[in-house]
């Protein structure tokens, strides 16, 4: 009985320390991070989209840099928001949740910009089954290309 109590206490301590580590783990700063994949042309975007469809798990947590036209942008005054980016000549939409440190970005819908974000998943569009929506978190706007 005493061994069981000690075992449960050790497991609880391990669980608590793992939880605290994950809770206090620092957030990546994507403005300074190097992108794992930089995609500018529609051919590169189509190629990586096929690779993402084949093996999503391999790309989780990887940092991508995309250039495209802004369809929709919503910024929160406290920082953060989201950005919907269309890649020209493809059926790709990028849904990027902006990092909470992103404030006062001077871009509008219809402009071309480059974003950097961490891949979190993708899904096929319900309306257009050929289209893919790719999701990113902690995204930052690298360069408004006017």
PDB file of N, CA and C in Angstrom, residues 23-117:
ATOM      1  N   UNK A  23       2.695  25.093 -19.864  1.00  0.00           N
ATOM      2  CA  UNK A  23       2.008  26.353 -19.624  1.00  0.00           C
ATOM      3  C   UNK A  23       2.954  27.547 -19.727  1.00  0.00           C
ATOM      4  N   UNK A  24       4.149  27.414 -19.199  1.00  0.00           N
ATOM      5  CA  UNK A  24       5.100  28.523 -19.182  1.00  0.00           C
ATOM      6  C   UNK A  24       6.097  28.490 -20.334  1.00  0.00           C
ATOM      7  N   UNK A  25       5.906  27.598 -21.278  1.00  0.00           N
ATOM      8  CA  UNK A  25       6.794  27.501 -22.439  1.00  0.00           C
ATOM      9  C   UNK A  25       6.715  28.804 -23.238  1.00  0.00           C
ATOM     10  N   UNK A  26       7.846  29.401 -23.612  1.00  0.00           N
ATOM     11  CA  UNK A  26       7.802  30.674 -24.340  1.00  0.00           C
ATOM     12  C   UNK A  26       7.207  30.508 -25.742  1.00  0.00           C
ATOM     13  N   UNK A  27       6.517  31.559 -26.176  1.00  0.00           N
ATOM     14  CA  UNK A  27       5.904  31.575 -27.500  1.00  0.00           C
ATOM     15  C   UNK A  27       6.971  31.917 -28.534  1.00  0.00           C
ATOM     16  N   UNK A  28       6.918  31.240 -29.688  1.00  0.00           N
ATOM     17  CA  UNK A  28       7.875  31.537 -30.758  1.00  0.00           C
ATOM     18  C   UNK A  28       7.677  32.962 -31.255  1.00  0.00           C
ATOM     19  N   UNK A  29       8.757  33.628 -31.558  1.00  0.00           N
ATOM     20  CA  UNK A  29       8.698  34.953 -32.162  1.00  0.00           C
ATOM     21  C   UNK A  29       8.947  34.781 -33.657  1.00  0.00           C
ATOM     22  N   UNK A  30       7.878  34.762 -34.440  1.00  0.00           N
ATOM     23  CA  UNK A  30       8.005  34.461 -35.863  1.00  0.00           C
ATOM     24  C   UNK A  30       8.553  35.618 -36.686  1.00  0.00           C
ATOM     25  N   UNK A  31       8.648  36.808 -36.106  1.00  0.00           N
ATOM     26  CA  UNK A  31       9.258  37.902 -36.864  1.00  0.00           C
ATOM     27  C   UNK A  31      10.751  37.668 -37.038  1.00  0.00           C
ATOM     28  N   UNK A  32      11.357  36.957 -36.104  1.00  0.00           N
ATOM     29  CA  UNK A  32      12.796  36.685 -36.176  1.00  0.00           C
ATOM     30  C   UNK A  32      13.111  35.262 -36.613  1.00  0.00           C
ATOM     31  N   UNK A  33      12.122  34.379 -36.592  1.00  0.00           N
ATOM     32  CA  UNK A  33      12.359  32.972 -36.935  1.00  0.00           C
ATOM     33  C   UNK A  33      12.575  32.806 -38.435  1.00  0.00           C
ATOM     34  N   UNK A  34      13.361  31.809 -38.786  1.00  0.00           N
ATOM     35  CA  UNK A  34      13.604  31.505 -40.193  1.00  0.00           C
ATOM     36  C   UNK A  34      12.496  30.572 -40.678  1.00  0.00           C
ATOM     37  N   UNK A  35      11.936  30.874 -41.836  1.00  0.00           N
ATOM     38  CA  UNK A  35      10.867  30.045 -42.389  1.00  0.00           C
ATOM     39  C   UNK A  35      11.427  28.719 -42.895  1.00  0.00           C
ATOM     40  N   UNK A  36      10.701  27.634 -42.601  1.00  0.00           N
ATOM     41  CA  UNK A  36      11.083  26.322 -43.120  1.00  0.00           C
ATOM     42  C   UNK A  36      10.759  26.222 -44.609  1.00  0.00           C
ATOM     43  N   UNK A  37       9.661  26.866 -45.022  1.00  0.00           N
ATOM     44  CA  UNK A  37       9.229  26.845 -46.420  1.00  0.00           C
ATOM     45  C   UNK A  37       8.821  28.255 -46.826  1.00  0.00           C
ATOM     46  N   UNK A  38       9.409  28.765 -47.901  1.00  0.00           N
ATOM     47  CA  UNK A  38       9.054  30.073 -48.444  1.00  0.00           C
ATOM     48  C   UNK A  38       8.400  29.844 -49.795  1.00  0.00           C
ATOM     49  N   UNK A  39       7.142  30.294 -49.920  1.00  0.00           N
ATOM     50  CA  UNK A  39       6.365  30.029 -51.127  1.00  0.00           C
ATOM     51  C   UNK A  39       5.908  31.344 -51.733  1.00  0.00           C
ATOM     52  N   UNK A  40       6.365  31.609 -52.924  1.00  0.00           N
ATOM     53  CA  UNK A  40       6.024  32.861 -53.597  1.00  0.00           C
ATOM     54  C   UNK A  40       5.190  32.586 -54.842  1.00  0.00           C
ATOM     55  N   UNK A  41       5.595  31.630 -55.666  1.00  0.00           N
ATOM     56  CA  UNK A  41       4.902  31.366 -56.928  1.00  0.00           C
ATOM     57  C   UNK A  41       3.747  30.394 -56.718  1.00  0.00           C
ATOM     58  N   UNK A  42       2.813  30.413 -57.660  1.00  0.00           N
ATOM     59  CA  UNK A  42       1.672  29.502 -57.570  1.00  0.00           C
ATOM     60  C   UNK A  42       2.104  28.050 -57.756  1.00  0.00           C
ATOM     61  N   UNK A  43       3.163  27.803 -58.533  1.00  0.00           N
ATOM     62  CA  UNK A  43       3.656  26.432 -58.713  1.00  0.00           C
ATOM     63  C   UNK A  43       4.190  25.877 -57.392  1.00  0.00           C
ATOM     64  N   UNK A  44       4.929  26.699 -56.644  1.00  0.00           N
ATOM     65  CA  UNK A  44       5.427  26.268 -55.333  1.00  0.00           C
ATOM     66  C   UNK A  44       4.270  25.997 -54.378  1.00  0.00           C
ATOM     67  N   UNK A  45       3.251  26.854 -54.428  1.00  0.00           N
ATOM     68  CA  UNK A  45       2.094  26.696 -53.550  1.00  0.00           C
ATOM     69  C   UNK A  45       1.337  25.414 -53.872  1.00  0.00           C
ATOM     70  N   UNK A  46       1.132  25.120 -55.164  1.00  0.00           N
ATOM     71  CA  UNK A  46       0.453  23.882 -55.552  1.00  0.00           C
ATOM     72  C   UNK A  46       1.249  22.657 -55.119  1.00  0.00           C
ATOM     73  N   UNK A  47       2.554  22.732 -55.267  1.00  0.00           N
ATOM     74  CA  UNK A  47       3.417  21.606 -54.897  1.00  0.00           C
ATOM     75  C   UNK A  47       3.340  21.320 -53.394  1.00  0.00           C
ATOM     76  N   UNK A  48       3.404  22.360 -52.580  1.00  0.00           N
ATOM     77  CA  UNK A  48       3.350  22.141 -51.135  1.00  0.00           C
ATOM     78  C   UNK A  48       1.944  21.739 -50.702  1.00  0.00           C
ATOM     79  N   UNK A  49       0.910  22.202 -51.404  1.00  0.00           N
ATOM     80  CA  UNK A  49      -0.458  21.798 -51.066  1.00  0.00           C
ATOM     81  C   UNK A  49      -0.637  20.297 -51.260  1.00  0.00           C
ATOM     82  N   UNK A  50      -0.084  19.756 -52.339  1.00  0.00           N
ATOM     83  CA  UNK A  50      -0.156  18.304 -52.559  1.00  0.00           C
ATOM     84  C   UNK A  50       0.607  17.552 -51.473  1.00  0.00           C
ATOM     85  N   UNK A  51       1.750  18.080 -51.078  1.00  0.00           N
ATOM     86  CA  UNK A  51       2.528  17.443 -50.009  1.00  0.00           C
ATOM     87  C   UNK A  51       1.769  17.497 -48.678  1.00  0.00           C
ATOM     88  N   UNK A  52       1.087  18.601 -48.416  1.00  0.00           N
ATOM     89  CA  UNK A  52       0.299  18.720 -47.190  1.00  0.00           C
ATOM     90  C   UNK A  52      -0.854  17.727 -47.174  1.00  0.00           C
ATOM     91  N   UNK A  53      -1.483  17.524 -48.335  1.00  0.00           N
ATOM     92  CA  UNK A  53      -2.568  16.550 -48.412  1.00  0.00           C
ATOM     93  C   UNK A  53      -2.070  15.134 -48.144  1.00  0.00           C
ATOM     94  N   UNK A  54      -0.869  14.834 -48.611  1.00  0.00           N
ATOM     95  CA  UNK A  54      -0.311  13.489 -48.441  1.00  0.00           C
ATOM     96  C   UNK A  54       0.087  13.215 -46.991  1.00  0.00           C
ATOM     97  N   UNK A  55       0.693  14.197 -46.326  1.00  0.00           N
ATOM     98  CA  UNK A  55       1.236  13.949 -44.992  1.00  0.00           C
ATOM     99  C   UNK A  55       1.181  15.222 -44.151  1.00  0.00           C
ATOM    100  N   UNK A  56       0.005  15.507 -43.595  1.00  0.00           N
ATOM    101  CA  UNK A  56      -0.153  16.709 -42.768  1.00  0.00           C
ATOM    102  C   UNK A  56       0.711  16.669 -41.518  1.00  0.00           C
ATOM    103  N   UNK A  57       0.785  15.513 -40.889  1.00  0.00           N
ATOM    104  CA  UNK A  57       1.467  15.395 -39.594  1.00  0.00           C
ATOM    105  C   UNK A  57       2.932  15.819 -39.676  1.00  0.00           C
ATOM    106  N   UNK A  58       3.568  15.580 -40.806  1.00  0.00           N
ATOM    107  CA  UNK A  58       4.974  15.949 -40.966  1.00  0.00           C
ATOM    108  C   UNK A  58       5.165  17.464 -40.886  1.00  0.00           C
ATOM    109  N   UNK A  59       4.167  18.217 -41.332  1.00  0.00           N
ATOM    110  CA  UNK A  59       4.299  19.672 -41.430  1.00  0.00           C
ATOM    111  C   UNK A  59       3.776  20.425 -40.204  1.00  0.00           C
ATOM    112  N   UNK A  60       3.145  19.741 -39.233  1.00  0.00           N
ATOM    113  CA  UNK A  60       2.655  20.431 -38.036  1.00  0.00           C
ATOM    114  C   UNK A  60       3.797  21.140 -37.325  1.00  0.00           C
ATOM    115  N   UNK A  61       3.586  22.400 -36.999  1.00  0.00           N
ATOM    116  CA  UNK A  61       4.598  23.172 -36.291  1.00  0.00           C
ATOM    117  C   UNK A  61       5.663  23.782 -37.186  1.00  0.00           C
ATOM    118  N   UNK A  62       5.671  23.444 -38.478  1.00  0.00           N
ATOM    119  CA  UNK A  62       6.650  24.028 -39.401  1.00  0.00           C
ATOM    120  C   UNK A  62       6.235  25.469 -39.713  1.00  0.00           C
ATOM    121  N   UNK A  63       7.222  26.294 -40.002  1.00  0.00           N
ATOM    122  CA  UNK A  63       6.969  27.705 -40.285  1.00  0.00           C
ATOM    123  C   UNK A  63       6.962  27.920 -41.796  1.00  0.00           C
ATOM    124  N   UNK A  64       5.860  28.477 -42.299  1.00  0.00           N
ATOM    125  CA  UNK A  64       5.691  28.756 -43.721  1.00  0.00           C
ATOM    126  C   UNK A  64       5.651  30.263 -43.940  1.00  0.00           C
ATOM    127  N   UNK A  65       6.115  30.673 -45.103  1.00  0.00           N
ATOM    128  CA  UNK A  65       6.028  32.073 -45.516  1.00  0.00           C
ATOM    129  C   UNK A  65       5.284  32.098 -46.848  1.00  0.00           C
ATOM    130  N   UNK A  66       4.138  32.784 -46.880  1.00  0.00           N
ATOM    131  CA  UNK A  66       3.282  32.831 -48.064  1.00  0.00           C
ATOM    132  C   UNK A  66       3.157  34.266 -48.552  1.00  0.00           C
ATOM    133  N   UNK A  67       3.042  34.413 -49.859  1.00  0.00           N
ATOM    134  CA  UNK A  67       2.752  35.709 -50.463  1.00  0.00           C
ATOM    135  C   UNK A  67       1.448  35.575 -51.231  1.00  0.00           C
ATOM    136  N   UNK A  68       0.513  36.483 -50.982  1.00  0.00           N
ATOM    137  CA  UNK A  68      -0.774  36.419 -51.661  1.00  0.00           C
ATOM    138  C   UNK A  68      -1.571  37.693 -51.453  1.00  0.00           C
ATOM    139  N   UNK A  69      -2.800  37.677 -51.981  1.00  0.00           N
ATOM    140  CA  UNK A  69      -3.687  38.842 -51.906  1.00  0.00           C
ATOM    141  C   UNK A  69      -4.626  38.682 -50.705  1.00  0.00           C
ATOM    142  N   UNK A  70      -4.782  39.756 -49.958  1.00  0.00           N
ATOM    143  CA  UNK A  70      -5.634  39.736 -48.767  1.00  0.00           C
ATOM    144  C   UNK A  70      -7.098  39.792 -49.189  1.00  0.00           C
ATOM    145  N   UNK A  71      -7.867  38.786 -48.784  1.00  0.00           N
ATOM    146  CA  UNK A  71      -9.307  38.793 -49.028  1.00  0.00           C
ATOM    147  C   UNK A  71     -10.049  39.468 -47.878  1.00  0.00           C
ATOM    148  N   UNK A  72      -9.586  39.203 -46.674  1.00  0.00           N
ATOM    149  CA  UNK A  72     -10.263  39.743 -45.497  1.00  0.00           C
ATOM    150  C   UNK A  72      -9.246  39.887 -44.369  1.00  0.00           C
ATOM    151  N   UNK A  73      -9.378  40.956 -43.609  1.00  0.00           N
ATOM    152  CA  UNK A  73      -8.494  41.163 -42.458  1.00  0.00           C
ATOM    153  C   UNK A  73      -9.317  41.747 -41.322  1.00  0.00           C
ATOM    154  N   UNK A  74      -9.092  41.232 -40.122  1.00  0.00           N
ATOM    155  CA  UNK A  74      -9.751  41.748 -38.927  1.00  0.00           C
ATOM    156  C   UNK A  74      -8.706  41.833 -37.825  1.00  0.00           C
ATOM    157  N   UNK A  75      -8.405  43.052 -37.407  1.00  0.00           N
ATOM    158  CA  UNK A  75      -7.409  43.269 -36.358  1.00  0.00           C
ATOM    159  C   UNK A  75      -8.102  43.667 -35.065  1.00  0.00           C
ATOM    160  N   UNK A  76      -7.632  43.113 -33.972  1.00  0.00           N
ATOM    161  CA  UNK A  76      -8.125  43.472 -32.650  1.00  0.00           C
ATOM    162  C   UNK A  76      -7.269  44.616 -32.122  1.00  0.00           C
ATOM    163  N   UNK A  77      -7.895  45.583 -31.463  1.00  0.00           N
ATOM    164  CA  UNK A  77      -7.110  46.726 -30.976  1.00  0.00           C
ATOM    165  C   UNK A  77      -6.107  46.337 -29.891  1.00  0.00           C
ATOM    166  N   UNK A  78      -6.327  45.225 -29.219  1.00  0.00           N
ATOM    167  CA  UNK A  78      -5.384  44.763 -28.193  1.00  0.00           C
ATOM    168  C   UNK A  78      -4.276  43.907 -28.797  1.00  0.00           C
ATOM    169  N   UNK A  79      -4.330  43.699 -30.083  1.00  0.00           N
ATOM    170  CA  UNK A  79      -3.341  42.860 -30.762  1.00  0.00           C
ATOM    171  C   UNK A  79      -3.979  41.564 -31.215  1.00  0.00           C
ATOM    172  N   UNK A  80      -3.496  41.034 -32.317  1.00  0.00           N
ATOM    173  CA  UNK A  80      -4.036  39.789 -32.850  1.00  0.00           C
ATOM    174  C   UNK A  80      -5.079  40.042 -33.914  1.00  0.00           C
ATOM    175  N   UNK A  81      -5.892  39.040 -34.167  1.00  0.00           N
ATOM    176  CA  UNK A  81      -6.900  39.086 -35.208  1.00  0.00           C
ATOM    177  C   UNK A  81      -6.672  37.953 -36.186  1.00  0.00           C
ATOM    178  N   UNK A  82      -7.229  38.097 -37.382  1.00  0.00           N
ATOM    179  CA  UNK A  82      -7.008  37.075 -38.396  1.00  0.00           C
ATOM    180  C   UNK A  82      -6.889  37.707 -39.771  1.00  0.00           C
ATOM    181  N   UNK A  83      -6.360  36.922 -40.685  1.00  0.00           N
ATOM    182  CA  UNK A  83      -6.100  37.372 -42.049  1.00  0.00           C
ATOM    183  C   UNK A  83      -6.450  36.221 -42.981  1.00  0.00           C
ATOM    184  N   UNK A  84      -7.213  36.505 -44.024  1.00  0.00           N
ATOM    185  CA  UNK A  84      -7.536  35.499 -45.036  1.00  0.00           C
ATOM    186  C   UNK A  84      -6.810  35.896 -46.310  1.00  0.00           C
ATOM    187  N   UNK A  85      -5.930  35.022 -46.765  1.00  0.00           N
ATOM    188  CA  UNK A  85      -5.039  35.308 -47.886  1.00  0.00           C
ATOM    189  C   UNK A  85      -5.359  34.366 -49.038  1.00  0.00           C
ATOM    190  N   UNK A  86      -5.435  34.903 -50.255  1.00  0.00           N
ATOM    191  CA  UNK A  86      -5.675  34.103 -51.454  1.00  0.00           C
ATOM    192  C   UNK A  86      -4.377  34.025 -52.247  1.00  0.00           C
ATOM    193  N   UNK A  87      -4.007  32.813 -52.627  1.00  0.00           N
ATOM    194  CA  UNK A  87      -2.809  32.621 -53.438  1.00  0.00           C
ATOM    195  C   UNK A  87      -3.246  32.685 -54.901  1.00  0.00           C
ATOM    196  N   UNK A  88      -2.709  33.620 -55.708  1.00  0.00           N
ATOM    197  CA  UNK A  88      -3.144  33.780 -57.098  1.00  0.00           C
ATOM    198  C   UNK A  88      -2.905  32.519 -57.928  1.00  0.00           C
ATOM    199  N   UNK A  89      -3.794  32.258 -58.867  1.00  0.00           N
ATOM    200  CA  UNK A  89      -3.714  31.143 -59.814  1.00  0.00           C
ATOM    201  C   UNK A  89      -3.726  29.778 -59.137  1.00  0.00           C
ATOM    202  N   UNK A  90      -4.249  29.703 -57.935  1.00  0.00           N
ATOM    203  CA  UNK A  90      -4.402  28.420 -57.249  1.00  0.00           C
ATOM    204  C   UNK A  90      -5.764  28.407 -56.575  1.00  0.00           C
ATOM    205  N   UNK A  91      -6.111  27.281 -56.011  1.00  0.00           N
ATOM    206  CA  UNK A  91      -7.343  27.183 -55.232  1.00  0.00           C
ATOM    207  C   UNK A  91      -6.986  27.050 -53.753  1.00  0.00           C
ATOM    208  N   UNK A  92      -6.052  27.882 -53.303  1.00  0.00           N
ATOM    209  CA  UNK A  92      -5.605  27.860 -51.911  1.00  0.00           C
ATOM    210  C   UNK A  92      -6.047  29.125 -51.192  1.00  0.00           C
ATOM    211  N   UNK A  93      -6.559  28.958 -49.992  1.00  0.00           N
ATOM    212  CA  UNK A  93      -6.860  30.068 -49.102  1.00  0.00           C
ATOM    213  C   UNK A  93      -6.064  29.854 -47.824  1.00  0.00           C
ATOM    214  N   UNK A  94      -5.450  30.898 -47.328  1.00  0.00           N
ATOM    215  CA  UNK A  94      -4.661  30.829 -46.107  1.00  0.00           C
ATOM    216  C   UNK A  94      -5.426  31.561 -45.015  1.00  0.00           C
ATOM    217  N   UNK A  95      -5.781  30.851 -43.946  1.00  0.00           N
ATOM    218  CA  UNK A  95      -6.437  31.452 -42.793  1.00  0.00           C
ATOM    219  C   UNK A  95      -5.389  31.572 -41.697  1.00  0.00           C
ATOM    220  N   UNK A  96      -4.923  32.779 -41.447  1.00  0.00           N
ATOM    221  CA  UNK A  96      -3.828  33.003 -40.504  1.00  0.00           C
ATOM    222  C   UNK A  96      -4.342  33.734 -39.271  1.00  0.00           C
ATOM    223  N   UNK A  97      -4.240  33.087 -38.114  1.00  0.00           N
ATOM    224  CA  UNK A  97      -4.527  33.750 -36.847  1.00  0.00           C
ATOM    225  C   UNK A  97      -3.304  34.579 -36.485  1.00  0.00           C
ATOM    226  N   UNK A  98      -3.482  35.880 -36.386  1.00  0.00           N
ATOM    227  CA  UNK A  98      -2.347  36.771 -36.150  1.00  0.00           C
ATOM    228  C   UNK A  98      -1.889  36.704 -34.697  1.00  0.00           C
ATOM    229  N   UNK A  99      -0.605  36.829 -34.510  1.00  0.00           N
ATOM    230  CA  UNK A  99       0.009  36.819 -33.187  1.00  0.00           C
ATOM    231  C   UNK A  99      -0.538  37.986 -32.371  1.00  0.00           C
ATOM    232  N   UNK A 100      -0.688  37.786 -31.064  1.00  0.00           N
ATOM    233  CA  UNK A 100      -1.224  38.840 -30.199  1.00  0.00           C
ATOM    234  C   UNK A 100      -0.328  40.067 -30.167  1.00  0.00           C
ATOM    235  N   UNK A 101       0.928  39.920 -30.578  1.00  0.00           N
ATOM    236  CA  UNK A 101       1.849  41.063 -30.596  1.00  0.00           C
ATOM    237  C   UNK A 101       1.693  41.905 -31.865  1.00  0.00           C
ATOM    238  N   UNK A 102       0.864  41.451 -32.823  1.00  0.00           N
ATOM    239  CA  UNK A 102       0.655  42.195 -34.073  1.00  0.00           C
ATOM    240  C   UNK A 102      -0.331  43.325 -33.800  1.00  0.00           C
ATOM    241  N   UNK A 103       0.146  44.548 -33.944  1.00  0.00           N
ATOM    242  CA  UNK A 103      -0.696  45.730 -33.743  1.00  0.00           C
ATOM    243  C   UNK A 103      -0.386  46.745 -34.837  1.00  0.00           C
ATOM    244  N   UNK A 104      -1.379  47.537 -35.183  1.00  0.00           N
ATOM    245  CA  UNK A 104      -1.204  48.671 -36.098  1.00  0.00           C
ATOM    246  C   UNK A 104      -0.538  48.285 -37.416  1.00  0.00           C
ATOM    247  N   UNK A 105      -1.023  47.236 -38.043  1.00  0.00           N
ATOM    248  CA  UNK A 105      -0.519  46.856 -39.360  1.00  0.00           C
ATOM    249  C   UNK A 105      -1.290  47.669 -40.387  1.00  0.00           C
ATOM    250  N   UNK A 106      -0.582  48.369 -41.253  1.00  0.00           N
ATOM    251  CA  UNK A 106      -1.214  49.263 -42.212  1.00  0.00           C
ATOM    252  C   UNK A 106      -1.427  48.550 -43.542  1.00  0.00           C
ATOM    253  N   UNK A 107      -2.344  47.586 -43.558  1.00  0.00           N
ATOM    254  CA  UNK A 107      -2.687  46.883 -44.794  1.00  0.00           C
ATOM    255  C   UNK A 107      -4.200  46.810 -44.911  1.00  0.00           C
ATOM    256  N   UNK A 108      -4.669  46.689 -46.144  1.00  0.00           N
ATOM    257  CA  UNK A 108      -6.095  46.659 -46.435  1.00  0.00           C
ATOM    258  C   UNK A 108      -6.427  45.431 -47.271  1.00  0.00           C
ATOM    259  N   UNK A 109      -7.700  45.108 -47.351  1.00  0.00           N
ATOM    260  CA  UNK A 109      -8.150  44.030 -48.234  1.00  0.00           C
ATOM    261  C   UNK A 109      -7.810  44.386 -49.672  1.00  0.00           C
ATOM    262  N   UNK A 110      -7.394  43.394 -50.440  1.00  0.00           N
ATOM    263  CA  UNK A 110      -7.037  43.600 -51.836  1.00  0.00           C
ATOM    264  C   UNK A 110      -5.557  43.807 -52.069  1.00  0.00           C
ATOM    265  N   UNK A 111      -4.804  44.155 -51.029  1.00  0.00           N
ATOM    266  CA  UNK A 111      -3.360  44.353 -51.180  1.00  0.00           C
ATOM    267  C   UNK A 111      -2.638  43.008 -51.166  1.00  0.00           C
ATOM    268  N   UNK A 112      -1.432  43.012 -51.698  1.00  0.00           N
ATOM    269  CA  UNK A 112      -0.587  41.821 -51.681  1.00  0.00           C
ATOM    270  C   UNK A 112       0.382  41.947 -50.516  1.00  0.00           C
ATOM    271  N   UNK A 113       0.525  40.873 -49.747  1.00  0.00           N
ATOM    272  CA  UNK A 113       1.464  40.907 -48.630  1.00  0.00           C
ATOM    273  C   UNK A 113       2.072  39.526 -48.410  1.00  0.00           C
ATOM    274  N   UNK A 114       3.088  39.485 -47.584  1.00  0.00           N
ATOM    275  CA  UNK A 114       3.754  38.239 -47.214  1.00  0.00           C
ATOM    276  C   UNK A 114       3.542  38.013 -45.729  1.00  0.00           C
ATOM    277  N   UNK A 115       3.110  36.801 -45.370  1.00  0.00           N
ATOM    278  CA  UNK A 115       2.935  36.455 -43.965  1.00  0.00           C
ATOM    279  C   UNK A 115       3.805  35.255 -43.621  1.00  0.00           C
ATOM    280  N   UNK A 116       4.112  35.129 -42.353  1.00  0.00           N
ATOM    281  CA  UNK A 116       4.855  33.976 -41.845  1.00  0.00           C
ATOM    282  C   UNK A 116       4.044  33.406 -40.687  1.00  0.00           C
ATOM    283  N   UNK A 117       3.792  32.083 -40.718  1.00  0.00           N
ATOM    284  CA  UNK A 117       2.995  31.469 -39.666  1.00  0.00           C
ATOM    285  C   UNK A 117       3.337  30.017 -39.457  1.00  0.00           C
TER     286      UNK A 117
END
